[in-house]
Amino acid sequence: MRGGTLIQHLPDVVGNHDHMPIRGDYGPHHVRIDPASRVGHLIGQPEASVPTHHHQAVDRIGEGLVPTAWADDGTVEALEDPAHAFLVAVQWHPEMGDDPALFEGLVAATQRAGVLGRA
């Protein structure tokens, strides 16, 4: 719908396996984060080590989306749509890490929108 595309096998493009450092498991991966972005506000720092395991990545960014985090090799690791109250996409696996900030941000956004009740 937005017209974006994927890199089908990232190691062929970036020349490394940093995005899947442990075969069959999640490994740490360094990302730089735009501090002015939603992800930046939620994570609260301009850099982070995140759990990763992927061999595909964004190639052409879809219409209306802006990149907000990058791997050291330039791979886009997060996208957002500033026209929406909370449209955030990350390439890493926050569910495998110990930082709940992205999930807390999602819950807070749904509560503000009246989708979830307040605790």
mmCIF file with all atom_site columns, C-alpha atoms in Angstrom, residues 1-65:
data_model
loop_
_atom_site.group_PDB
_atom_site.id
_atom_site.type_symbol
_atom_site.label_atom_id
_atom_site.label_alt_id
_atom_site.label_comp_id
_atom_site.label_asym_id
_atom_site.label_entity_id
_atom_site.label_seq_id
_atom_site.pdbx_PDB_ins_code
_atom_site.Cartn_x
_atom_site.Cartn_y
_atom_site.Cartn_z
_atom_site.occupancy
_atom_site.B_iso_or_equiv
_atom_site.pdbx_formal_charge
_atom_site.auth_seq_id
_atom_site.auth_comp_id
_atom_site.auth_asym_id
_atom_site.auth_atom_id
_atom_site.pdbx_PDB_model_num
ATOM 1  C CA . MET A 1 1  ? 0.000  0.000   0.000  1.00 0.00 ? 1  MET A CA 1
ATOM 2  C CA . ARG A 1 2  ? 2.821  2.436   0.764  1.00 0.00 ? 2  ARG A CA 1
ATOM 3  C CA . GLY A 1 3  ? 5.063  1.227   -2.052 1.00 0.00 ? 3  GLY A CA 1
ATOM 4  C CA . GLY A 1 4  ? 8.110  0.209   -0.021 1.00 0.00 ? 4  GLY A CA 1
ATOM 5  C CA . THR A 1 5  ? 10.349 -2.725  -0.848 1.00 0.00 ? 5  THR A CA 1
ATOM 6  C CA . LEU A 1 6  ? 12.551 -5.212  1.008  1.00 0.00 ? 6  LEU A CA 1
ATOM 7  C CA . ILE A 1 7  ? 16.125 -6.310  0.666  1.00 0.00 ? 7  ILE A CA 1
ATOM 8  C CA . GLN A 1 8  ? 15.585 -10.046 0.398  1.00 0.00 ? 8  GLN A CA 1
ATOM 9  C CA . HIS A 1 9  ? 18.929 -11.195 1.835  1.00 0.00 ? 9  HIS A CA 1
ATOM 10 C CA . LEU A 1 10 ? 20.741 -8.461  3.749  1.00 0.00 ? 10 LEU A CA 1
ATOM 11 C CA . PRO A 1 11 ? 24.177 -10.154 3.999  1.00 0.00 ? 11 PRO A CA 1
ATOM 12 C CA . ASP A 1 12 ? 24.414 -10.007 0.185  1.00 0.00 ? 12 ASP A CA 1
ATOM 13 C CA . VAL A 1 13 ? 24.039 -6.210  0.352  1.00 0.00 ? 13 VAL A CA 1
ATOM 14 C CA . VAL A 1 14 ? 25.920 -5.215  3.526  1.00 0.00 ? 14 VAL A CA 1
ATOM 15 C CA . GLY A 1 15 ? 28.577 -7.940  3.414  1.00 0.00 ? 15 GLY A CA 1
ATOM 16 C CA . ASN A 1 16 ? 28.157 -9.127  7.008  1.00 0.00 ? 16 ASN A CA 1
ATOM 17 C CA . HIS A 1 17 ? 25.931 -11.236 9.259  1.00 0.00 ? 17 HIS A CA 1
ATOM 18 C CA . ASP A 1 18 ? 25.656 -8.630  12.042 1.00 0.00 ? 18 ASP A CA 1
ATOM 19 C CA . HIS A 1 19 ? 21.863 -8.667  11.809 1.00 0.00 ? 19 HIS A CA 1
ATOM 20 C CA . MET A 1 20 ? 21.797 -12.390 12.575 1.00 0.00 ? 20 MET A CA 1
ATOM 21 C CA . PRO A 1 21 ? 24.918 -12.777 14.720 1.00 0.00 ? 21 PRO A CA 1
ATOM 22 C CA . ILE A 1 22 ? 23.871 -16.046 16.353 1.00 0.00 ? 22 ILE A CA 1
ATOM 23 C CA . ARG A 1 23 ? 22.473 -18.588 13.927 1.00 0.00 ? 23 ARG A CA 1
ATOM 24 C CA . GLY A 1 24 ? 19.093 -19.825 15.111 1.00 0.00 ? 24 GLY A CA 1
ATOM 25 C CA . ASP A 1 25 ? 18.971 -17.390 18.049 1.00 0.00 ? 25 ASP A CA 1
ATOM 26 C CA . TYR A 1 26 ? 18.800 -13.685 18.879 1.00 0.00 ? 26 TYR A CA 1
ATOM 27 C CA . GLY A 1 27 ? 21.970 -11.689 19.354 1.00 0.00 ? 27 GLY A CA 1
ATOM 28 C CA . PRO A 1 28 ? 22.878 -8.125  20.307 1.00 0.00 ? 28 PRO A CA 1
ATOM 29 C CA . HIS A 1 29 ? 22.981 -5.452  17.642 1.00 0.00 ? 29 HIS A CA 1
ATOM 30 C CA . HIS A 1 30 ? 23.944 -1.770  17.899 1.00 0.00 ? 30 HIS A CA 1
ATOM 31 C CA . VAL A 1 31 ? 21.519 0.864   16.583 1.00 0.00 ? 31 VAL A CA 1
ATOM 32 C CA . ARG A 1 32 ? 21.665 4.663   16.385 1.00 0.00 ? 32 ARG A CA 1
ATOM 33 C CA . ILE A 1 33 ? 18.339 6.307   17.182 1.00 0.00 ? 33 ILE A CA 1
ATOM 34 C CA . ASP A 1 34 ? 17.042 9.742   16.185 1.00 0.00 ? 34 ASP A CA 1
ATOM 35 C CA . PRO A 1 35 ? 16.518 11.321  19.629 1.00 0.00 ? 35 PRO A CA 1
ATOM 36 C CA . ALA A 1 36 ? 13.678 13.504  18.289 1.00 0.00 ? 36 ALA A CA 1
ATOM 37 C CA . SER A 1 37 ? 11.687 10.474  17.088 1.00 0.00 ? 37 SER A CA 1
ATOM 38 C CA . ARG A 1 38 ? 9.017  8.538   18.969 1.00 0.00 ? 38 ARG A CA 1
ATOM 39 C CA . VAL A 1 39 ? 11.400 5.602   19.299 1.00 0.00 ? 39 VAL A CA 1
ATOM 40 C CA . GLY A 1 40 ? 14.063 8.005   20.547 1.00 0.00 ? 40 GLY A CA 1
ATOM 41 C CA . HIS A 1 41 ? 11.724 9.446   23.164 1.00 0.00 ? 41 HIS A CA 1
ATOM 42 C CA . LEU A 1 42 ? 10.677 5.967   24.309 1.00 0.00 ? 42 LEU A CA 1
ATOM 43 C CA . ILE A 1 43 ? 14.169 4.436   24.414 1.00 0.00 ? 43 ILE A CA 1
ATOM 44 C CA . GLY A 1 44 ? 15.561 7.631   25.944 1.00 0.00 ? 44 GLY A CA 1
ATOM 45 C CA . GLN A 1 45 ? 19.040 7.413   24.457 1.00 0.00 ? 45 GLN A CA 1
ATOM 46 C CA . PRO A 1 46 ? 20.612 7.970   21.017 1.00 0.00 ? 46 PRO A CA 1
ATOM 47 C CA . GLU A 1 47 ? 22.132 4.478   20.875 1.00 0.00 ? 47 GLU A CA 1
ATOM 48 C CA . ALA A 1 48 ? 21.088 1.059   22.077 1.00 0.00 ? 48 ALA A CA 1
ATOM 49 C CA . SER A 1 49 ? 22.018 -2.592  21.901 1.00 0.00 ? 49 SER A CA 1
ATOM 50 C CA . VAL A 1 50 ? 18.927 -4.448  20.734 1.00 0.00 ? 50 VAL A CA 1
ATOM 51 C CA . PRO A 1 51 ? 18.080 -8.133  20.239 1.00 0.00 ? 51 PRO A CA 1
ATOM 52 C CA . THR A 1 52 ? 18.198 -8.998  16.557 1.00 0.00 ? 52 THR A CA 1
ATOM 53 C CA . HIS A 1 53 ? 17.692 -11.904 14.181 1.00 0.00 ? 53 HIS A CA 1
ATOM 54 C CA . HIS A 1 54 ? 16.847 -10.963 10.607 1.00 0.00 ? 54 HIS A CA 1
ATOM 55 C CA . HIS A 1 55 ? 18.178 -11.376 7.093  1.00 0.00 ? 55 HIS A CA 1
ATOM 56 C CA . GLN A 1 56 ? 15.730 -9.015  5.376  1.00 0.00 ? 56 GLN A CA 1
ATOM 57 C CA . ALA A 1 57 ? 15.457 -5.250  5.761  1.00 0.00 ? 57 ALA A CA 1
ATOM 58 C CA . VAL A 1 58 ? 13.815 -2.174  4.305  1.00 0.00 ? 58 VAL A CA 1
ATOM 59 C CA . ASP A 1 59 ? 15.127 -1.238  0.881  1.00 0.00 ? 59 ASP A CA 1
ATOM 60 C CA . ARG A 1 60 ? 12.878 1.509   -0.489 1.00 0.00 ? 60 ARG A CA 1
ATOM 61 C CA . ILE A 1 61 ? 10.987 3.266   2.300  1.00 0.00 ? 61 ILE A CA 1
ATOM 62 C CA . GLY A 1 62 ? 7.224  3.359   1.849  1.00 0.00 ? 62 GLY A CA 1
ATOM 63 C CA . GLU A 1 63 ? 5.288  6.570   1.327  1.00 0.00 ? 63 GLU A CA 1
ATOM 64 C CA . GLY A 1 64 ? 4.776  8.633   4.468  1.00 0.00 ? 64 GLY A CA 1
ATOM 65 C CA . LEU A 1 65 ? 7.294  6.702   6.547  1.00 0.00 ? 65 LEU A CA 1
#
